[in-house]
Amino acid sequence: MDIKRVAIDAVTETIVMNVVHMDYKGQVAKRINEKMPLAQVKGFRKGAVPKDLVEKQYGKAIKQEEVKKVVDLALERYIQSERLNLLGTPLPVVNEDLDWSAEELTFEFEIGLVPNFELDLDAENEIVKYVVTADDKLIDGQVERIQKQFGTAIPQETVVEGADLKGVFTNEAEGIGNTTTISLSVFKDKATADKFIGKKVGDVITVNTKGLFEDDHQLMDYLKVGHDNVHDLAVDVDFTIEEITTSEPAELNQELFDKLFGEGKVASLEDLKAKIKEDAESQFAQQADQKLLGDVTEFLIENTKFDLPETFLKKWLQTVGEKKLSAEEAEVEYARSEKGLRFQLIEGRAMAQSDIKITFEDLKAFTTKNIRQQMAQFGQTNPTDEEVQGIVARVLSNQDEVKRLSEQVVAEKLLELFKEKAKPTTKEVTYEEFIAASYGE
């Protein structure tokens, strides 16, 4: 068998395979002999059909099957021996005129290659690493929420100042239908809040979404409106009151502190505020890291130039998956996934350049940390090592979980690499400022 590669461009090639009679005739002959005792042809007893008739009736199908086996195996071995780094899988070039009676057959496969490119992780950039602080406004607000959450709810007949309302925001045309709890203080305009005063359970109050809250992003929380729509949304929504309560704030005492944080861990209002600040800034740090990773990802995608086998990948996308795609659908899918593919290649190059490897010990340590954090959230602050490792072992026995956790470990290692290489500018901000920066507003 003769196999060669023909370049179409820098990242697309065709593998051409010439299959000669010697590559398959022995196996075809063996299959014909095996078929003879089983062959059934009208006018002959089973097993007594002449060989030439068996070859005439079954020979072409057997030849096609055996040639396909030879081609598939040769293609696999050739890709391995040539160390070809492929995107997608080889696509057979359709040949409607292939003469299966010929002794020499030619097959072609189009392949897409991983591009060769330079990755400069030290490139000059304007990336910012945000350090998000919990300011007094946020901390005091959280103290108030704690007192309200653990306070005593007092049912009311009508809406009064300071009341909490449980109800449903609806606008059928916009697909809005969200059950939520609000306090009148969330509305930007006092005139809006006044519309609710004196209303009863079952009453419906209509308000407009434009300028409803101090921050348009609150539409995402209370109405479940997508971020892309919050700034332009100016529609009437109905709020149907289901429940009216006022709250007697909980006393900030040791009993409440122990209930929230465990016995003796918080002993005063100052301790409570310090704990709120610590917990909040820990969560903010995770969010800031995710933004940093996203910003570095975007920078590297935009500044690392290389060609992809675009035409090949669009054709390949039509053939994979349970549902075959049309050319138009493949075009849309390629546009949707191109950035992700580019970063996947950049990610692989970054790991190779920096010799980053994921070991089982890395995966086990990461999973252990996650399990301890999750247990702490449910009040199990001091689990034994035996308990934790038992859970870790069960998690890591699930291949889907191993894949998911491995991706998280890679992201964590890459984040540390990017922090080191990109040298981002550090900027301290409040959470409100961070949200504004995150949404580019």
PDB file of N, CA, C and O in Angstrom, residues 134-144 272-274 276-277:
ATOM      1  N   ALA A 134     -14.867  44.440  51.138  1.00  0.00           N
ATOM      2  CA  ALA A 134     -16.214  44.604  51.684  1.00  0.00           C
ATOM      3  C   ALA A 134     -16.236  45.903  52.478  1.00  0.00           C
ATOM      4  O   ALA A 134     -15.618  45.989  53.540  1.00  0.00           O
ATOM      5  N   ASP A 135     -16.911  46.930  51.960  1.00  0.00           N
ATOM      6  CA  ASP A 135     -16.939  48.217  52.642  1.00  0.00           C
ATOM      7  C   ASP A 135     -18.018  48.224  53.729  1.00  0.00           C
ATOM      8  O   ASP A 135     -18.796  47.280  53.879  1.00  0.00           O
ATOM      9  N   ASP A 136     -18.054  49.319  54.492  1.00  0.00           N
ATOM     10  CA  ASP A 136     -18.997  49.415  55.621  1.00  0.00           C
ATOM     11  C   ASP A 136     -20.444  49.296  55.159  1.00  0.00           C
ATOM     12  O   ASP A 136     -21.278  48.684  55.848  1.00  0.00           O
ATOM     13  N   LYS A 137     -20.759  49.877  54.012  1.00  0.00           N
ATOM     14  CA  LYS A 137     -22.130  49.815  53.500  1.00  0.00           C
ATOM     15  C   LYS A 137     -22.565  48.373  53.283  1.00  0.00           C
ATOM     16  O   LYS A 137     -23.667  47.965  53.673  1.00  0.00           O
ATOM     17  N   LEU A 138     -21.695  47.585  52.673  1.00  0.00           N
ATOM     18  CA  LEU A 138     -22.021  46.184  52.413  1.00  0.00           C
ATOM     19  C   LEU A 138     -22.144  45.398  53.718  1.00  0.00           C
ATOM     20  O   LEU A 138     -23.078  44.607  53.902  1.00  0.00           O
ATOM     21  N   ILE A 139     -21.206  45.629  54.630  1.00  0.00           N
ATOM     22  CA  ILE A 139     -21.204  44.890  55.898  1.00  0.00           C
ATOM     23  C   ILE A 139     -22.437  45.232  56.730  1.00  0.00           C
ATOM     24  O   ILE A 139     -23.123  44.333  57.251  1.00  0.00           O
ATOM     25  N   ASP A 140     -22.754  46.524  56.826  1.00  0.00           N
ATOM     26  CA  ASP A 140     -23.928  46.934  57.600  1.00  0.00           C
ATOM     27  C   ASP A 140     -25.211  46.374  56.977  1.00  0.00           C
ATOM     28  O   ASP A 140     -26.138  45.964  57.693  1.00  0.00           O
ATOM     29  N   GLY A 141     -25.246  46.369  55.650  1.00  0.00           N
ATOM     30  CA  GLY A 141     -26.414  45.801  54.972  1.00  0.00           C
ATOM     31  C   GLY A 141     -26.581  44.329  55.273  1.00  0.00           C
ATOM     32  O   GLY A 141     -27.703  43.828  55.457  1.00  0.00           O
ATOM     33  N   GLN A 142     -25.456  43.607  55.347  1.00  0.00           N
ATOM     34  CA  GLN A 142     -25.518  42.181  55.647  1.00  0.00           C
ATOM     35  C   GLN A 142     -25.966  41.944  57.090  1.00  0.00           C
ATOM     36  O   GLN A 142     -26.720  41.004  57.368  1.00  0.00           O
ATOM     37  N   VAL A 143     -25.522  42.793  58.007  1.00  0.00           N
ATOM     38  CA  VAL A 143     -25.981  42.682  59.400  1.00  0.00           C
ATOM     39  C   VAL A 143     -27.500  42.857  59.461  1.00  0.00           C
ATOM     40  O   VAL A 143     -28.206  42.094  60.133  1.00  0.00           O
ATOM     41  N   GLU A 144     -28.004  43.851  58.744  1.00  0.00           N
ATOM     42  CA  GLU A 144     -29.447  44.085  58.715  1.00  0.00           C
ATOM     43  C   GLU A 144     -30.186  42.877  58.134  1.00  0.00           C
ATOM     44  O   GLU A 144     -31.256  42.483  58.632  1.00  0.00           O
ATOM     45  N   LEU A 272     -18.809  39.894  64.543  1.00  0.00           N
ATOM     46  CA  LEU A 272     -19.740  39.566  63.462  1.00  0.00           C
ATOM     47  C   LEU A 272     -19.351  40.302  62.189  1.00  0.00           C
ATOM     48  O   LEU A 272     -19.278  39.703  61.091  1.00  0.00           O
ATOM     49  N   LYS A 273     -19.069  41.595  62.307  1.00  0.00           N
ATOM     50  CA  LYS A 273     -18.693  42.373  61.127  1.00  0.00           C
ATOM     51  C   LYS A 273     -17.375  41.875  60.529  1.00  0.00           C
ATOM     52  O   LYS A 273     -17.212  41.824  59.308  1.00  0.00           O
ATOM     53  N   ALA A 274     -16.452  41.503  61.410  1.00  0.00           N
ATOM     54  CA  ALA A 274     -15.169  40.979  60.934  1.00  0.00           C
ATOM     55  C   ALA A 274     -15.370  39.663  60.180  1.00  0.00           C
ATOM     56  O   ALA A 274     -14.724  39.413  59.147  1.00  0.00           O
ATOM     57  N   ILE A 276     -18.198  38.666  58.670  1.00  0.00           N
ATOM     58  CA  ILE A 276     -18.873  38.985  57.409  1.00  0.00           C
ATOM     59  C   ILE A 276     -17.857  39.481  56.384  1.00  0.00           C
ATOM     60  O   ILE A 276     -17.862  39.064  55.219  1.00  0.00           O
ATOM     61  N   LYS A 277     -16.958  40.362  56.811  1.00  0.00           N
ATOM     62  CA  LYS A 277     -15.940  40.915  55.912  1.00  0.00           C
ATOM     63  C   LYS A 277     -15.029  39.795  55.384  1.00  0.00           C
ATOM     64  O   LYS A 277     -14.753  39.719  54.182  1.00  0.00           O
TER      65      LYS A 277
END
